Short mmCIF file of C-alpha atoms and ligand atoms in Angstrom, two decimals:
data_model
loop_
_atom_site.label_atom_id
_atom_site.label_comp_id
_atom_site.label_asym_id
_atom_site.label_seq_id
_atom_site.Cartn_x
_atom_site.Cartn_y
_atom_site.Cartn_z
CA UNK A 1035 5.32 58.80 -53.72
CA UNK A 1036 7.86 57.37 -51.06
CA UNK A 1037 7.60 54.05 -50.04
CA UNK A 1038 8.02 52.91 -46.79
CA UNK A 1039 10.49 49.89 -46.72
CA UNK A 1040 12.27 49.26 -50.17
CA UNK A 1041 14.17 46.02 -50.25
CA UNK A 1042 17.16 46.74 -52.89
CA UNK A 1043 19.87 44.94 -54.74
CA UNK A 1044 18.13 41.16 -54.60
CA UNK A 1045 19.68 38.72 -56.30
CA UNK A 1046 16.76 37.07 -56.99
CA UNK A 1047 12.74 37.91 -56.71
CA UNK A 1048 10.67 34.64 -56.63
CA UNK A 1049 7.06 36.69 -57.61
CA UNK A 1050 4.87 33.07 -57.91
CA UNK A 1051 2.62 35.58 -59.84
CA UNK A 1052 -0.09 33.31 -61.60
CA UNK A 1053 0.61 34.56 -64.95
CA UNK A 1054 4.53 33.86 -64.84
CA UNK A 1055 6.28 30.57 -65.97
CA UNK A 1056 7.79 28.76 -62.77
CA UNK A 1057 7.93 31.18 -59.87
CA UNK A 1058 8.34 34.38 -62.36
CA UNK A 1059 12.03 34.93 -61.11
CA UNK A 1060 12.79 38.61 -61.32
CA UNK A 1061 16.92 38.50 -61.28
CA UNK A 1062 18.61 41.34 -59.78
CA UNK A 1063 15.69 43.80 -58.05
CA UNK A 1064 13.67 45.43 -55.75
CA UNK A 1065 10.54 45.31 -53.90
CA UNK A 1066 8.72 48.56 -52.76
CA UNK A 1067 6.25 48.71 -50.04
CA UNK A 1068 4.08 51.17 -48.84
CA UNK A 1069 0.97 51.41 -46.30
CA UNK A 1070 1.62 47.12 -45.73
CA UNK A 1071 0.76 47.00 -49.71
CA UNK A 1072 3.44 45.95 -52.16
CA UNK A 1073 4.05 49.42 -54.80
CA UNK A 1074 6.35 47.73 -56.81
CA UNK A 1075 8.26 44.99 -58.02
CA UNK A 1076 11.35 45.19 -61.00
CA UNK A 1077 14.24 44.63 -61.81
CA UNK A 1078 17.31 46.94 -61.45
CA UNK A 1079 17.37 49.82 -58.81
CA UNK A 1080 14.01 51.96 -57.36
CA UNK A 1081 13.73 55.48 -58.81
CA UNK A 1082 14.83 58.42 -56.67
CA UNK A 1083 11.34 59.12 -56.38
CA UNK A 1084 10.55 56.11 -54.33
CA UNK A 1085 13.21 57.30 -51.78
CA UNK A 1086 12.46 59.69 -48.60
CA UNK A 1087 13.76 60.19 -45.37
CA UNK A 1088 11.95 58.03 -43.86
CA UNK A 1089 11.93 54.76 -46.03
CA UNK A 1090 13.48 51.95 -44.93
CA UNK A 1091 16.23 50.27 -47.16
CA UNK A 1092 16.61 46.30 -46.62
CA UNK A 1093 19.96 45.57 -48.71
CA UNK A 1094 19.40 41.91 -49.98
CA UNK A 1095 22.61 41.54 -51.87
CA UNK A 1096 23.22 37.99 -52.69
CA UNK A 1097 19.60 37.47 -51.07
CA UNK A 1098 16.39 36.37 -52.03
CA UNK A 1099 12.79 37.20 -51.97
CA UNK A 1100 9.70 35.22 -51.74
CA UNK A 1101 5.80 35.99 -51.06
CA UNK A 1102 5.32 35.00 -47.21
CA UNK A 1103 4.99 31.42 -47.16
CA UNK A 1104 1.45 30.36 -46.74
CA UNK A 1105 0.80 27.37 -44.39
CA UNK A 1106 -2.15 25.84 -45.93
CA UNK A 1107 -2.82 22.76 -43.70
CA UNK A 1108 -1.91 22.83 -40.11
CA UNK A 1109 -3.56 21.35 -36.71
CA UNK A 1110 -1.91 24.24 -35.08
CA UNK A 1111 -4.07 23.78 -31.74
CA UNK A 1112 -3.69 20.89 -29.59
CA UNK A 1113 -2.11 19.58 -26.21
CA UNK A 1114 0.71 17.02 -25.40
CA UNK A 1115 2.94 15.61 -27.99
CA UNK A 1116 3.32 11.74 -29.22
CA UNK A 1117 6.86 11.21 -29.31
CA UNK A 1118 6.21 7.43 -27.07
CA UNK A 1119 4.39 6.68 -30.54
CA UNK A 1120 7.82 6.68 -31.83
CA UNK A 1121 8.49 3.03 -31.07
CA UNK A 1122 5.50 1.59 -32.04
CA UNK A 1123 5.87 3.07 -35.74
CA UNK A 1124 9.50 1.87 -35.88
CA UNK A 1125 8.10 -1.86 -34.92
CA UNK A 1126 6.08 -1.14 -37.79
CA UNK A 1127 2.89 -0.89 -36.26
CA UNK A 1128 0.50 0.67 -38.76
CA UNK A 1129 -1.17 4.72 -38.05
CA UNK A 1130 -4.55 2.93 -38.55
CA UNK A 1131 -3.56 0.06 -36.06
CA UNK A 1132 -2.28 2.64 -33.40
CA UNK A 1133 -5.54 4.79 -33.48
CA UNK A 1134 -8.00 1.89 -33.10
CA UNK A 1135 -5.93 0.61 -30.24
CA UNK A 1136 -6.92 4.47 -28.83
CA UNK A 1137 -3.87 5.88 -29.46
CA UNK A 1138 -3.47 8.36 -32.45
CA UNK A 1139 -5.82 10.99 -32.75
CA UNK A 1140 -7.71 9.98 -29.37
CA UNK A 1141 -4.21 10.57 -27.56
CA UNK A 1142 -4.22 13.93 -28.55
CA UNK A 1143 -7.84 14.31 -27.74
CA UNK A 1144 -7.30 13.44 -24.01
CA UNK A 1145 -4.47 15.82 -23.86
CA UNK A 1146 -6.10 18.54 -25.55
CA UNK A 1147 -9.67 18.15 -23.38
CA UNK A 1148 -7.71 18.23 -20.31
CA UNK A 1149 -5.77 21.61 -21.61
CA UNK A 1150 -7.25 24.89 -20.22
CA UNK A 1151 -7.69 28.04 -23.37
CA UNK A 1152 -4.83 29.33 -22.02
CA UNK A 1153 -2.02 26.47 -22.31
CA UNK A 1154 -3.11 25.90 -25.84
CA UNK A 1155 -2.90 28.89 -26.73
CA UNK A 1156 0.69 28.77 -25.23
CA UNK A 1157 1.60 26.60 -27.05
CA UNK A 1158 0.42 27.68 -30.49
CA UNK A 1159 2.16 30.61 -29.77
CA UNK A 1160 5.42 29.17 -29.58
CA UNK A 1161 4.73 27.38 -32.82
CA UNK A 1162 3.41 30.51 -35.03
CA UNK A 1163 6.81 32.07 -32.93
CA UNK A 1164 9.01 29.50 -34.87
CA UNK A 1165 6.98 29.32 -38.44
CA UNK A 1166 7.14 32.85 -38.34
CA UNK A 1167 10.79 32.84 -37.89
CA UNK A 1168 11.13 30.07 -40.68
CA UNK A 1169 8.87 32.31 -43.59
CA UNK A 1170 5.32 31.55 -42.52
CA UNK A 1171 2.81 34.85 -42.70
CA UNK A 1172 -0.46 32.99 -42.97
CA UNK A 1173 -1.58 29.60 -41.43
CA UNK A 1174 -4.58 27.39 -41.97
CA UNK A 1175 -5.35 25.97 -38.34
CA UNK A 1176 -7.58 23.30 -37.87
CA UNK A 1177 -9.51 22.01 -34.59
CA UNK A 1178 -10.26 18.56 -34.30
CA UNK A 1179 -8.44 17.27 -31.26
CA UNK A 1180 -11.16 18.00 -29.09
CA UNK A 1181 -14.41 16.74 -30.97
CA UNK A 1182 -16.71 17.64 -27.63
CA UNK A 1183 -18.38 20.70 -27.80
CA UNK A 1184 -16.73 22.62 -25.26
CA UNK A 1185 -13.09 21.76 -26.62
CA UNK A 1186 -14.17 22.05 -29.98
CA UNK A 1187 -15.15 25.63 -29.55
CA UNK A 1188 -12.26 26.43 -26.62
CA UNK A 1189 -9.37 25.46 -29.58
CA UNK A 1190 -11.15 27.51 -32.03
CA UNK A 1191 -11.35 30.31 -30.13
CA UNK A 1192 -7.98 30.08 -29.00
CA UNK A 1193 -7.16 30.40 -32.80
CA UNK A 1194 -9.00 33.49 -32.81
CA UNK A 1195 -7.55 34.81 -30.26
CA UNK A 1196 -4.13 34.60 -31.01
CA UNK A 1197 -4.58 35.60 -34.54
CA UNK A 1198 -5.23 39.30 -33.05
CA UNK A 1199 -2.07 39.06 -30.64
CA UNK A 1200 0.73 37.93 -33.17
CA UNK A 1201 1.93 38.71 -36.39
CA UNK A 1202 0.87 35.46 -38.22
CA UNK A 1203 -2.48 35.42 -40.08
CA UNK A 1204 -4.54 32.46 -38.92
CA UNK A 1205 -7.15 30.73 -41.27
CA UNK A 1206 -9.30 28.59 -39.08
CA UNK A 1207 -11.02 25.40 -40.17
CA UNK A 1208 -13.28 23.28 -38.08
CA UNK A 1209 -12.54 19.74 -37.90
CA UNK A 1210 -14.30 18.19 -35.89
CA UNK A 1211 -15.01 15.39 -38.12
CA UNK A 1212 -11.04 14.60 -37.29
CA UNK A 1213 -12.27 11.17 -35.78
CA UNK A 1214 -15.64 9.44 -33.75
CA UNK A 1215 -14.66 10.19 -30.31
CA UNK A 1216 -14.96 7.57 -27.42
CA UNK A 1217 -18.21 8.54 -26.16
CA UNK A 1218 -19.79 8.02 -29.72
CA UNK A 1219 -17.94 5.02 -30.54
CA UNK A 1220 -18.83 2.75 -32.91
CA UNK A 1221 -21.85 5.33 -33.59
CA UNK A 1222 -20.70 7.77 -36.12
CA UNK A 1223 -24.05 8.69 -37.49
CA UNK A 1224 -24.53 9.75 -33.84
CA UNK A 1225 -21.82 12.02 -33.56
CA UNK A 1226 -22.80 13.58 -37.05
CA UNK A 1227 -25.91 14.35 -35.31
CA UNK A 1228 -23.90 16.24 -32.58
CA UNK A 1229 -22.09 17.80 -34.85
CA UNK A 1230 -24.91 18.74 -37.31
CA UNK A 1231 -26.72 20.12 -34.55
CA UNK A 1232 -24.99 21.48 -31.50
CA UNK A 1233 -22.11 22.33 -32.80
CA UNK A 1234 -21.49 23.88 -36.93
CA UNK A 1235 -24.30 25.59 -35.99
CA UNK A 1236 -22.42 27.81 -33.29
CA UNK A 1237 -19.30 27.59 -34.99
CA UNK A 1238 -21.03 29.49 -37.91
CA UNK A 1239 -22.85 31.76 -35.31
CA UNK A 1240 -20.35 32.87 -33.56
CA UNK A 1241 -17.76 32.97 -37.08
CA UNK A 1242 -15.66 30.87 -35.43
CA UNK A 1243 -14.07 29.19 -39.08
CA UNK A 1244 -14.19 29.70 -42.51
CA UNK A 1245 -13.64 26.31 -43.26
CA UNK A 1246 -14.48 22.61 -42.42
CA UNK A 1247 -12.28 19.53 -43.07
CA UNK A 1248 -13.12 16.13 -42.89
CA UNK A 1249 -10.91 13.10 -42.46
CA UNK A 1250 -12.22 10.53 -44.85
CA UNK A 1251 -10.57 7.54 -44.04
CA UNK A 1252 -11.08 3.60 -43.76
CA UNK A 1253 -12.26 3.71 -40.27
CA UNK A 1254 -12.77 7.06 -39.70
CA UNK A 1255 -15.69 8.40 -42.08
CA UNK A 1256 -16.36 6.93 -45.39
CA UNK A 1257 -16.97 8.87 -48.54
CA UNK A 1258 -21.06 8.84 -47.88
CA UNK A 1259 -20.53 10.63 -44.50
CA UNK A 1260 -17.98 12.68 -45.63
CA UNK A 1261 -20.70 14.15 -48.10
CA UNK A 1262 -23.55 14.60 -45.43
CA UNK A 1263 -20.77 16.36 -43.32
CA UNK A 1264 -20.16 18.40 -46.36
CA UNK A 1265 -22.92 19.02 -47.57
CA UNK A 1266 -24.25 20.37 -43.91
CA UNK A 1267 -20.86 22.66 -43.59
CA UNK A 1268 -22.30 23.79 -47.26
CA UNK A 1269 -25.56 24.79 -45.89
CA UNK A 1270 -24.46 26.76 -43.20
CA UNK A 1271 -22.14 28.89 -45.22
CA UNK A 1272 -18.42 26.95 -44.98
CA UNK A 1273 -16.47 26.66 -47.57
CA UNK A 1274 -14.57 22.90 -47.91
CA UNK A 1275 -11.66 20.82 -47.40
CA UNK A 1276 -11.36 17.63 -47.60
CA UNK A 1277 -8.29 14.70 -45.96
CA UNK A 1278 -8.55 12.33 -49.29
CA UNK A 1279 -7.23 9.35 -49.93
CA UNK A 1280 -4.49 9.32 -47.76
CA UNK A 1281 -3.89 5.71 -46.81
CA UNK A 1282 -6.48 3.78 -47.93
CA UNK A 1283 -8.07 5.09 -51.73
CA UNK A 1284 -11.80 5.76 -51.20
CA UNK A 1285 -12.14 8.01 -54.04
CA UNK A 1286 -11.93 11.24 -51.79
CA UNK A 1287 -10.72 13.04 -54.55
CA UNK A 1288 -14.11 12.04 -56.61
CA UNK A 1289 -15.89 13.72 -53.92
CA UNK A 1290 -13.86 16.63 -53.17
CA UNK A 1291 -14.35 17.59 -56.56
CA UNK A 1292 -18.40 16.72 -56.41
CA UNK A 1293 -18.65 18.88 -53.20
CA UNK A 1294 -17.07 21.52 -55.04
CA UNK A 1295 -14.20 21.48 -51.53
CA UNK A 1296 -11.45 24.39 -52.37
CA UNK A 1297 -9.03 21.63 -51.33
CA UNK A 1298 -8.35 18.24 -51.12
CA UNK A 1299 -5.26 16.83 -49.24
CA UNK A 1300 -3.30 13.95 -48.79
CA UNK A 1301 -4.11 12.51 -51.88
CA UNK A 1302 -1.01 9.83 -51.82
CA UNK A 1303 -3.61 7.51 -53.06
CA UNK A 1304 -5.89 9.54 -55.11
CA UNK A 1305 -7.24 7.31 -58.01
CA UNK A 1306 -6.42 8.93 -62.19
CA UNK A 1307 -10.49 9.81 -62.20
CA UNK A 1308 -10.13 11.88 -59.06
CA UNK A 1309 -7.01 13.73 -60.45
CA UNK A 1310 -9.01 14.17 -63.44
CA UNK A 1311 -11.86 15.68 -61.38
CA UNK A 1312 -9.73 18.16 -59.16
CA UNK A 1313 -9.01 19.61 -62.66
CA UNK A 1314 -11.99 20.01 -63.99
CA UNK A 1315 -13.44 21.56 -60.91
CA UNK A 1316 -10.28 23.77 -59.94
CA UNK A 1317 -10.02 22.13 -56.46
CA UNK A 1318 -6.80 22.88 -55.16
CA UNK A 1319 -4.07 19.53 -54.41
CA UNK A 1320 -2.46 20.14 -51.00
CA UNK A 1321 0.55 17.81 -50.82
CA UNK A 1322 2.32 16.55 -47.43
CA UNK A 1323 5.25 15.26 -47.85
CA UNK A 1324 6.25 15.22 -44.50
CA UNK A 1325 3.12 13.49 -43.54
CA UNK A 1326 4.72 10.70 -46.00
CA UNK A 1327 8.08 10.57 -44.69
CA UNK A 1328 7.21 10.50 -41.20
CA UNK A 1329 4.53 7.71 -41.47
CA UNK A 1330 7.28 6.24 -43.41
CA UNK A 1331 4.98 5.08 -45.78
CA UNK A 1332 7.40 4.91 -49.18
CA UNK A 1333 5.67 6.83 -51.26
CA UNK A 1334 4.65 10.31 -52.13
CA UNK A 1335 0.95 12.03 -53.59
CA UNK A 1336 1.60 11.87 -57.14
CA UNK A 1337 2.51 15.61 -57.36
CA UNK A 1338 4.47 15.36 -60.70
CA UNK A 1339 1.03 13.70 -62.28
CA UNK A 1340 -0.96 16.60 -61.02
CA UNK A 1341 0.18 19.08 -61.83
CA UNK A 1342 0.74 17.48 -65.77
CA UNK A 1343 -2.90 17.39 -65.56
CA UNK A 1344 -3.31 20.41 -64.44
CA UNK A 1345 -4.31 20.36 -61.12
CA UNK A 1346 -3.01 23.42 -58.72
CA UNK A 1347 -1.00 21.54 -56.29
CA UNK A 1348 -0.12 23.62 -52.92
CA UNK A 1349 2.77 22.21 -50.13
CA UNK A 1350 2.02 22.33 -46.48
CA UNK A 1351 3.43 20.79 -43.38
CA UNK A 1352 0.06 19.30 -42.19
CA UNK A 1353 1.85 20.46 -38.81
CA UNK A 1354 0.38 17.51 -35.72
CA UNK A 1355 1.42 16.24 -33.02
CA UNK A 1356 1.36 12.52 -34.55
CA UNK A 1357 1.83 12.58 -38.06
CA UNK A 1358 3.95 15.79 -38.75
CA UNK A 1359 5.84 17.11 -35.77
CA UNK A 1360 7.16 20.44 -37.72
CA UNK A 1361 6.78 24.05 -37.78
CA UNK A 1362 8.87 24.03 -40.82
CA UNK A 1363 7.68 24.72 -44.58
CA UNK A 1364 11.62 24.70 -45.38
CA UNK A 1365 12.12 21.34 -43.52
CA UNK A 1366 9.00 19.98 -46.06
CA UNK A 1367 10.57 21.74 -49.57
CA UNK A 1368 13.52 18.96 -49.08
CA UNK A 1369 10.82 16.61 -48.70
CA UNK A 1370 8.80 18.25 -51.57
CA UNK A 1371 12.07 17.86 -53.48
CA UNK A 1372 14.13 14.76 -52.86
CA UNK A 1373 10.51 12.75 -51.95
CA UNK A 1374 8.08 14.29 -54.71
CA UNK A 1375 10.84 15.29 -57.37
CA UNK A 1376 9.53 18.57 -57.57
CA UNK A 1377 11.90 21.79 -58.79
CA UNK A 1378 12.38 24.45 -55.99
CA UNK A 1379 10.81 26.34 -58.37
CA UNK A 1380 7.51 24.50 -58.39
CA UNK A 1381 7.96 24.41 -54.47
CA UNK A 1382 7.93 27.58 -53.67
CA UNK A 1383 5.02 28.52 -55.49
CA UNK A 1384 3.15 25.51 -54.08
CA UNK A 1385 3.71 27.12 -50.50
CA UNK A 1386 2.92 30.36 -51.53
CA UNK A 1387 0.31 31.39 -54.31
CA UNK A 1388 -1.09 27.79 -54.77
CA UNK A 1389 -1.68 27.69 -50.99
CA UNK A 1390 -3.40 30.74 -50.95
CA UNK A 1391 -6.05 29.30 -53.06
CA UNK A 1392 -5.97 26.10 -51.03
CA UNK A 1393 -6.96 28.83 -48.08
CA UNK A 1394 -9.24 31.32 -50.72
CA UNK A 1395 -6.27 33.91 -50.27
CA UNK A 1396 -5.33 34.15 -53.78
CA UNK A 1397 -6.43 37.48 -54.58
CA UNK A 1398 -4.67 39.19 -51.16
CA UNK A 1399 -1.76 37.07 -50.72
CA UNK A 1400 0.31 34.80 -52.43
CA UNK A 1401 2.41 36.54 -54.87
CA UNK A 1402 4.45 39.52 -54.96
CA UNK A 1403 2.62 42.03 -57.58
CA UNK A 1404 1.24 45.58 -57.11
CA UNK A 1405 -1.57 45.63 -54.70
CA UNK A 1406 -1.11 42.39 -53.20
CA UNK A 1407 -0.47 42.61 -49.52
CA UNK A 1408 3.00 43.00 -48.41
CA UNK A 1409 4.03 39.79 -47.02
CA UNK A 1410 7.53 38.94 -47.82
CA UNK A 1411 10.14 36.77 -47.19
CA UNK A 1412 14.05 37.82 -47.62
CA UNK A 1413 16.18 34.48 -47.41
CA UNK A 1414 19.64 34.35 -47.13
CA UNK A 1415 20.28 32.42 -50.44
CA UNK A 1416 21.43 33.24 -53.40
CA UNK A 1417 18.23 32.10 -55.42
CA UNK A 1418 15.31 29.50 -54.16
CA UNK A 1419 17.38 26.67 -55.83
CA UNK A 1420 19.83 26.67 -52.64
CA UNK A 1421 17.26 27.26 -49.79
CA UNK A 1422 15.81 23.47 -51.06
CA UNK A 1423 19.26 22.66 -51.99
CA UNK A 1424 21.24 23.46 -48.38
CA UNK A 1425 18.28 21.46 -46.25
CA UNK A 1426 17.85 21.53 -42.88
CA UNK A 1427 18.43 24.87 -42.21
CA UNK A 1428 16.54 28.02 -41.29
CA UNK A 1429 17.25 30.97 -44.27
CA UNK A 1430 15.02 33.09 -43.27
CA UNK A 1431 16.92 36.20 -42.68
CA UNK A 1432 13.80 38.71 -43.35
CA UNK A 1433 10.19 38.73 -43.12
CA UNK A 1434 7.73 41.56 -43.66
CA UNK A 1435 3.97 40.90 -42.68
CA UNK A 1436 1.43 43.41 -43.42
CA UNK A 1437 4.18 46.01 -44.58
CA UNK A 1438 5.82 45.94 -41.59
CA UNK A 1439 9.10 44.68 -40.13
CA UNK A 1440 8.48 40.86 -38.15
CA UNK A 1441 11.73 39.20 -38.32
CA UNK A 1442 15.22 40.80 -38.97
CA UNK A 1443 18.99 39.26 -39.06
CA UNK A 1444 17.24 35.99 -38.30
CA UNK A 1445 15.41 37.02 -35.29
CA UNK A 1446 11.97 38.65 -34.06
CA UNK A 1447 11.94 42.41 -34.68
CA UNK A 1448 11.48 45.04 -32.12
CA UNK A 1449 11.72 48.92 -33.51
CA UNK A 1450 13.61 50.56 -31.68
CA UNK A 1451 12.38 53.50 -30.35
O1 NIG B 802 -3.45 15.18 -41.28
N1 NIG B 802 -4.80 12.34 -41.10
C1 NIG B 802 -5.43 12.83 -40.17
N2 NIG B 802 -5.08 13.82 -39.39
C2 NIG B 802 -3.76 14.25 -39.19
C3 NIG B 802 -3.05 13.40 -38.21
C4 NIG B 802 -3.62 13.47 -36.91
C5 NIG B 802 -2.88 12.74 -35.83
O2 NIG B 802 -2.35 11.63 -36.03
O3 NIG B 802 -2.85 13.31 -34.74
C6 NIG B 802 -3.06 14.33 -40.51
O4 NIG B 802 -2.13 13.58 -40.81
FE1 FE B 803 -4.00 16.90 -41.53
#
């Protein structure tokens, strides 16, 4: 059988199959594709066989290849951007302090509301434009900065929408428990009510997520509401995720695992019970790390500690307009690294097969094996070591989605006709 795109001579294969040690490093190999499914993976040169006159040969001498990177935490949708915040956080005015003085989330909020479908959706294109250019095939997008019906369901479908008009896969997550919006403040068991019946309701009608989050935070909702909002995302059909024990501990990774959530994230102060738990129940750990550096909050989620006890622990960019201003998984690995101590090897399987199961993707995406869909990444690096190493660069020289050809000699792909 000939394959369709063959990419030869790699220096190194990064496979982050779940049965491997590290990231299952193939040195010196190829990748075979055919009908947007991966054929083949090895090492040393693809049979004649595999060859015909119209496969494609990618030469990735002195390159390497990766699964697609998998964004597992993003708030992809959203209007305006918070860079005035700037000089508040550098006077050391706490993200807590800022959000009850109506900044914060509620910023957003206004800025979102007052966005029509169409200028969001502008604007998460030109961010899945650049994470697709930087290694990112799949994306977990979460409303949340709209928390009225109408915006609610406008940024959700505006997800939707633009997962059938460009190349990157969108996971979409309702989030509406993000924060208790003016016209409900200081009456949170008000807006559950809202929530619980005007709108999950529709957003499970009308398949509008797979998933809902909720931000369980001091101020925000505590771990009892967080487990009615759970538990009525449950009912209707969603599966869970869960913002734990991110500033304040509340034990959100105690109920994460007790809601049986897919993921928890955050976690920078996640209590030794809660890690415990997350084992136990196979909830997935999504680290930030850029979340930490930004809020400049000196410390890191105990990655190192999870995954000793044997937690899966996925990366993400938790990509916002106030807490995480980047596109860029490869601007977070140096985080990952230099912040969490993690090896690159560790890294790039925590943005690839351990996000897919932070995003229920494990058995499509995630890895490069036989049968797995072919979403891959060619960087121009010797091995994965130097794409964390050399920071603050794009690599990406390559990426396949879907068996076909996105992004090639750093730029988006047309075929030429
Ligand atoms: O994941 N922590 C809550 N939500 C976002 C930040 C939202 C914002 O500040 O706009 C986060 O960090
Ligand atoms: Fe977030």
């Amino acid at each position: 059988m000939f394959a369709d795109i063959i990419i030869t001579n790699a220096s190194s294969i990064a496979t982050c199959k779940d049965s491997q040690e590290g990231a299952g490093i193939i040195e010196k190999g190829y990748v075979a594709v055919k009908d947007g499914i991966i054929l083949e993976v090895k090492a040393g040169s693809p049979a004649e066989e595999l060859i015909g006159s119209s496969t494609v040969i990618i030469d990735a001498v002195g390159k390497t290849v990766t699964p697609g990177l998998v964004d597992a935490h993003t708030h992809l949708v959203h209007g305006g951007s918070r860079e005035k915040e700037l000089a508040l956080k550098l006077k050391g005015v706490p993200y807590l302090d800022i959000l009850k003085m109506g900044g914060g989330i509620l910023s957003t909020v206004k800025n979102t509301r007052s966005a029509t479908k169409e200028q969001l959706k502008a604007k998460a294109a030109k961010s899945l434009k650049e994470m697709l250019l930087n290694g990112t095939t799949t994306v977990e997008a979460k409303s949340g900065y709209g928390l009225d019906f109408d915006t609610e369901i406008k940024c959700l479908e505006a997800a939707q929408e633009l997962n059938a008009e460009q190349p990157v896969d969108i996971v979409s997550t309702y989030m509406g428990a993000h924060a208790i919006p003016e016209e409900f403040k200081g009456n949170a068991q008000g807006y559950m009510n809202f929530m619980f019946e005007k709108v999950m309701p529709y957003v499970a009608d009308k398949k509008l997520a797979e998933f809902v989050d909720v931000f369980c935070e001091e101020g925000v909702f505590s771990p009892e509401e967080a487990r009615l909002i759970m538990q009525k995302a449950k009912d209707l059909g969603f599966k869970l995720k869960i913002h734990a024990d991110e500033i304040v501990p509340l034990q959100g990774a105690e109920v994460a695992a007790e809601m049986g959530a897919v993921s928890a994230d955050h976690l920078l102060a996640a209590s030794d019970k809660g890690i415990e738990d997350m084992a136990r129940t196979g909830v997935t750990a999504v680290a930030l790390p850029g979340t930490s550096f930004y809020l400049m909050l000196g410390k890191y989620a105990q990655a190192r500690k999870m995954l000793d006890a044997g937690v899966r622990v996925a990366i993400a960019t938790d990509y916002n307009p106030g807490t995480s201003p980047t596109e860029s998984l490869q601007t977070v690995m140096a985080f990952a690294c230099f912040g969490m101590r993690l090896t690159p090897e560790e890294i790039i399987k925590a943005m690839t097969l351990n996000a897919a199961y932070a995003v229920n993707r494990q058995n499509e995406i995630g890895s490069i094996e036989k049968g797995k869909k072919a979403d891959l990444v060619v960087f121009d690096a010797p091995n994965i070591d130097y794409v964390v190493y050399h920071y603050g660069i794009n690599h990406v020289d390559t990426v396949i989605k879907n068996g076909n050809i996105v992004v090639r000699n750093r730029q988006l792909y047309k075929e030429e006709k």
